[in-house]
Short mmCIF file of C-alpha atoms in Angstrom, two decimals:
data_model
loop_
_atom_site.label_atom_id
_atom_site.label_comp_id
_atom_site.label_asym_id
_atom_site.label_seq_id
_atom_site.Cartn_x
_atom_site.Cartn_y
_atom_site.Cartn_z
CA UNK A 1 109.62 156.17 123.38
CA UNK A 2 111.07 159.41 121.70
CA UNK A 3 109.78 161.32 125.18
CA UNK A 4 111.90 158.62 127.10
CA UNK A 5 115.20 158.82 125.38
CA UNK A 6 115.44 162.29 125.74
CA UNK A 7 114.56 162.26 129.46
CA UNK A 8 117.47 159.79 129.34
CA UNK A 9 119.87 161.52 127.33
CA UNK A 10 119.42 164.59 129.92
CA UNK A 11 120.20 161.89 132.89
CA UNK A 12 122.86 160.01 130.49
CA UNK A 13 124.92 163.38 130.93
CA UNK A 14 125.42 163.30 134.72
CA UNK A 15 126.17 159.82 134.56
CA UNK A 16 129.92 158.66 134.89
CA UNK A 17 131.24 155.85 132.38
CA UNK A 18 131.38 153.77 135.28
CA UNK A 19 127.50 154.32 136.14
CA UNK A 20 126.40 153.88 132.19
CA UNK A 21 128.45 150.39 132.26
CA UNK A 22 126.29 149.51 135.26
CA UNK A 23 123.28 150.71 134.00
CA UNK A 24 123.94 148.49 130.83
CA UNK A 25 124.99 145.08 132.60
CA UNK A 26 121.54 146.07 134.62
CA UNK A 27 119.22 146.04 131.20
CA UNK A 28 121.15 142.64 130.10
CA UNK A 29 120.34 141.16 132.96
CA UNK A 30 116.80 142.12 132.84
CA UNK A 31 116.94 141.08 128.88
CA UNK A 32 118.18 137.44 130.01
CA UNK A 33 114.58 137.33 132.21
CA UNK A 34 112.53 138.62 129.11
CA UNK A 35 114.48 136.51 126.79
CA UNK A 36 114.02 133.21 128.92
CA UNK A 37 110.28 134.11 129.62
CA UNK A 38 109.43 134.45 125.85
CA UNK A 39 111.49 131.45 124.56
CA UNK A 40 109.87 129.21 127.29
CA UNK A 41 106.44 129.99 125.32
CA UNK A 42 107.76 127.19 122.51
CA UNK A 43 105.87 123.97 122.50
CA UNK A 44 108.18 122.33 120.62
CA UNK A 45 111.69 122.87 121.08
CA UNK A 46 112.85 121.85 117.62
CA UNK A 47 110.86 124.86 115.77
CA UNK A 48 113.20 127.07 117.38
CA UNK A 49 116.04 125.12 117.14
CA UNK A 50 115.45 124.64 112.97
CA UNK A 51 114.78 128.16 112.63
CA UNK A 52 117.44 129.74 114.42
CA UNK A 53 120.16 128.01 112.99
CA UNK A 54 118.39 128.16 109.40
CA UNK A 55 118.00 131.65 110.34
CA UNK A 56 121.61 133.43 111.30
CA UNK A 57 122.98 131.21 108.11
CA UNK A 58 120.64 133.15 105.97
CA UNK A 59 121.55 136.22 108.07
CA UNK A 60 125.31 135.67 107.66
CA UNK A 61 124.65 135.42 103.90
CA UNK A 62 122.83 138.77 103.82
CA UNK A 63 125.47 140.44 105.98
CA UNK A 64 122.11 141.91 107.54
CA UNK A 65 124.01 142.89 110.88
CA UNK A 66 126.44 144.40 108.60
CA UNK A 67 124.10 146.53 106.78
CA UNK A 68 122.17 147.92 109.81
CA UNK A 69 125.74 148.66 111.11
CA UNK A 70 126.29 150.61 108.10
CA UNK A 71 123.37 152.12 107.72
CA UNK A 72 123.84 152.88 111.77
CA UNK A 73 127.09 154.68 111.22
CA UNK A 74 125.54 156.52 108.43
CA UNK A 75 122.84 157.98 110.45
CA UNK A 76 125.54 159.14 113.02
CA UNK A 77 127.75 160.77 110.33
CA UNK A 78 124.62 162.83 109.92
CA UNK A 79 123.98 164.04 113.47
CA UNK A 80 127.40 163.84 114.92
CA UNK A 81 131.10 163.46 114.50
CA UNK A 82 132.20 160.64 112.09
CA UNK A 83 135.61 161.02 112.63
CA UNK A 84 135.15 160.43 116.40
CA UNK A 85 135.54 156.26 116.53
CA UNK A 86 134.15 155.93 120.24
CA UNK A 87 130.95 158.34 119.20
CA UNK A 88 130.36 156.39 116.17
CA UNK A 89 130.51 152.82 118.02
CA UNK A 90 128.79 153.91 120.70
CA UNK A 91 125.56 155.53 118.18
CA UNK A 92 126.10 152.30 116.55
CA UNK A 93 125.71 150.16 119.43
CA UNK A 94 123.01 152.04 120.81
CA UNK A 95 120.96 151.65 117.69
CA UNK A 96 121.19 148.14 117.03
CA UNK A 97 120.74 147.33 120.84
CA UNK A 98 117.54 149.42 121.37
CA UNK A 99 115.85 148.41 118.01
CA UNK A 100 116.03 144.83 119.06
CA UNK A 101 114.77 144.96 122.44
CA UNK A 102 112.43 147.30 121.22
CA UNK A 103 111.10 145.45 118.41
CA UNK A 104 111.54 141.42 119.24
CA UNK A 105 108.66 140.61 121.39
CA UNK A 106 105.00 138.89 122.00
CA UNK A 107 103.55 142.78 122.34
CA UNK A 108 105.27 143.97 119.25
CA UNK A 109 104.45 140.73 117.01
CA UNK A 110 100.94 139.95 118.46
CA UNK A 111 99.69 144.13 119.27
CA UNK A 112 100.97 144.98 115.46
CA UNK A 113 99.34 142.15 113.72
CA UNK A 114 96.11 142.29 115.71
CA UNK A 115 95.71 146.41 115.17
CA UNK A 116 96.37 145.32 111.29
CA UNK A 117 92.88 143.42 111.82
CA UNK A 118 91.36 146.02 113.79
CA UNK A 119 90.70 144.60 116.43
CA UNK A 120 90.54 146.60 119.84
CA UNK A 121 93.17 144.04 121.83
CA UNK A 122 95.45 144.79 119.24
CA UNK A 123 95.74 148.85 119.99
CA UNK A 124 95.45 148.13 124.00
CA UNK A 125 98.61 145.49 123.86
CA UNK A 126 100.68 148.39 121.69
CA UNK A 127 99.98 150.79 124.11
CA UNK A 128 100.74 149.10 126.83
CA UNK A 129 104.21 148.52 124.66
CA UNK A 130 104.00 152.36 124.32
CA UNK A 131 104.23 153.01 128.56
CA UNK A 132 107.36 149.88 128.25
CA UNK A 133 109.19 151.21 125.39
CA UNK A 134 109.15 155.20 127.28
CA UNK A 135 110.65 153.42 130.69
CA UNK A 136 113.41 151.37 128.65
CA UNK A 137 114.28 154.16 125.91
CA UNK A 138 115.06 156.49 128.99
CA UNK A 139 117.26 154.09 130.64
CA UNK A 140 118.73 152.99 127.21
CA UNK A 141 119.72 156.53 126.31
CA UNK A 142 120.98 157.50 129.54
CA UNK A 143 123.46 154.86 129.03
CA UNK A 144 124.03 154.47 125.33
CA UNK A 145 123.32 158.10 124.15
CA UNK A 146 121.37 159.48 121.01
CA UNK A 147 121.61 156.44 119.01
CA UNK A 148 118.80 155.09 120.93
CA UNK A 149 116.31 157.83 119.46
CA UNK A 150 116.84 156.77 116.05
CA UNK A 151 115.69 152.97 116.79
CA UNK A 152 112.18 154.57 116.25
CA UNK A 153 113.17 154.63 112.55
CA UNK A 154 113.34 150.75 113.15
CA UNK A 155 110.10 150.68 114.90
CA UNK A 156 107.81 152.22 112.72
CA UNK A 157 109.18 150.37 109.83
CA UNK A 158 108.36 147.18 111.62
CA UNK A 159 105.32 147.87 113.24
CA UNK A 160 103.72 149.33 110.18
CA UNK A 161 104.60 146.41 108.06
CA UNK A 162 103.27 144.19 111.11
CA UNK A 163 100.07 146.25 111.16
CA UNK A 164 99.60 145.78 106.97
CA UNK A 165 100.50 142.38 107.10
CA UNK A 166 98.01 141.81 109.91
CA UNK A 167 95.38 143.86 107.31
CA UNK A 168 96.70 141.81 104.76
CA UNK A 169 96.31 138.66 106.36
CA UNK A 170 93.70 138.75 108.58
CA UNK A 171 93.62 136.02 110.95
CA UNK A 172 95.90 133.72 109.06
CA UNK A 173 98.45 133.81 111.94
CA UNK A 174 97.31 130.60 114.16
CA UNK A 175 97.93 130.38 118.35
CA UNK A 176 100.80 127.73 117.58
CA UNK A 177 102.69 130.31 114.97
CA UNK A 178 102.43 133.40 116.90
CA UNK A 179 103.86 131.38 119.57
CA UNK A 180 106.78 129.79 118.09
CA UNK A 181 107.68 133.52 116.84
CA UNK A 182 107.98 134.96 120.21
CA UNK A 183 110.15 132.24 121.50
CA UNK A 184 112.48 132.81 118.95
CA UNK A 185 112.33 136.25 119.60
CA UNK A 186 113.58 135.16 123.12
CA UNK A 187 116.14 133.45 121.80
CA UNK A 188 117.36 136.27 119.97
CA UNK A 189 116.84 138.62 123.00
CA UNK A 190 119.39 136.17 125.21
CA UNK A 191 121.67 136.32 122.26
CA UNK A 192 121.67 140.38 122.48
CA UNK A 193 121.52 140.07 126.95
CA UNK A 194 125.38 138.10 126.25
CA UNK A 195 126.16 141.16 124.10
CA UNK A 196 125.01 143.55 126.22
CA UNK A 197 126.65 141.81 129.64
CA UNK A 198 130.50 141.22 127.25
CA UNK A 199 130.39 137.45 127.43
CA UNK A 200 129.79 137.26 123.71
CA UNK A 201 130.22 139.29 120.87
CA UNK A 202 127.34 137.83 118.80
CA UNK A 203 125.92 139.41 115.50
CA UNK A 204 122.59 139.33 116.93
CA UNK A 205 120.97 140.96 113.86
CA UNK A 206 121.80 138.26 111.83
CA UNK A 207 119.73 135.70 113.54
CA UNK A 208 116.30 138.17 112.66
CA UNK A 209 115.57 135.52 109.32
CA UNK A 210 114.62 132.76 112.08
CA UNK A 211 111.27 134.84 113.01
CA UNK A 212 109.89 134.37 110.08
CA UNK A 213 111.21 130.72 109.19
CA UNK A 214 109.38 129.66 112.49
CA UNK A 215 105.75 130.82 111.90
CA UNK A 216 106.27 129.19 107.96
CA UNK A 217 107.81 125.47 109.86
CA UNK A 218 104.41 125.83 111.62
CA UNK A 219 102.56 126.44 109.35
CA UNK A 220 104.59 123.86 106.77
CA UNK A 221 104.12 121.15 109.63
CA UNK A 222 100.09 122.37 109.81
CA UNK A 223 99.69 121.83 106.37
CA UNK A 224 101.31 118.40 105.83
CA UNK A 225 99.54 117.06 109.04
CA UNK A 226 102.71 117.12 111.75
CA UNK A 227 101.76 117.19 114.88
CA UNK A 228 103.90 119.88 116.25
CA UNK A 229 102.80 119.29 120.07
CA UNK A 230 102.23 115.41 120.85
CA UNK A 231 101.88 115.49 125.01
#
């Protein structure tokens, strides 16, 4: 990934504004297709419906879109110009964009948790998540800029704890859990393709609670005896 975005910053600097706006329209599109793909893996429409609107009222609470914003700008008050307001949103926006995409998905849920276990399927799906995240982090940067880099702050904080909790755990995560996550994972993802394509300025952050309220309704409903899929 770090290899990609800097291939892409290099091409990000012979690209006009009006090239980068295409180039970012072109990943949201793209994002709608993973999004859709991932949410469609949901056997049970209500476990994503209960978590994600359990989840961004927990995440409005926290201000968590807030704080990643903040902690965003602080990174770019670092490495660049803080007084420039279009460098700063644009570091900002790169961030938060790339993290997501980078980090909400079956590979990064399923590939973490299963390395945590040690078990050979688990390495294999991260890198193939590897080869992904280099092709997307070059055309992210080329159109966002340098923000993109730092998402791998964001990654290894997520994997890791994935790959612990997998340790941790072992094989506590059932089929039916894993696959409730990723669909609300696509959800999120269409909520960042509307930001990403202007229709909506979402705080897409904010709706990151629901991915862990949906494995815990599963696991609630396994528990108690639901039956989560009745056809």
């Amino acid at each position: 990934m770090l290899f990609g975005g800097l291939a892409g910053l290099l091409i990000g600097q012979r690209l006009n504004e009006r090239l980068r706006g295409a180039v970012v329209s072109g990943i949201g599109l793209v994002t709608v297709v993973v999004g859709v793909s991932n949410a469609g893996q949901s056997g049970n429409i209500i476990i994503p419906l209960v978590s994600i609107v359990s989840g961004v009222v927990l995440g409005e609470l926290l201000d968590i879109d807030g704080r990643l914003q903040g902690f965003a700008a602080w990174l770019q008050a670092r490495v660049g110009d803080a007084s420039d307001s279009e460098a700063r949103s644009r570091f900002i926006n790169g961030y938060l964009s790339a993290s997501l995409v980078f980090c909400i998905g079956p590979l990064t849920f399923v590939g973490s948790l299963q390395d945590g276990m040690g078990l050979p399927i688990g390495f294999q799906q991260l890198a193939i998540k590897s080869v992904l995240d280099l092709i997307t982090a070059a055309t992210f940067a080329a159109s966002m800029g340098v923000g993109v880099l730092f998402s791998i702050v964001t990654i290894l904080v997520l994997q890791g704890g994935l790959a612990l909790l997998g340790s941790t755990l072992g094989e506590v995560m059932s089929v039916a859990m894993i696959a409730e996550m990723t669909a609300v994972g696509g959800v999120i993802l269409i909520g960042l393709a509307l930001v990403l394509l202007e229709l909506r300025p979402l705080r897409v952050a904010n709706f990151l609670p629901a991915l862990v309220i949906a494995p815990l309704l599963v696991a609630l409903a396994e528990a108690t005896g639901v039956i989560l899929y009745p056809f």
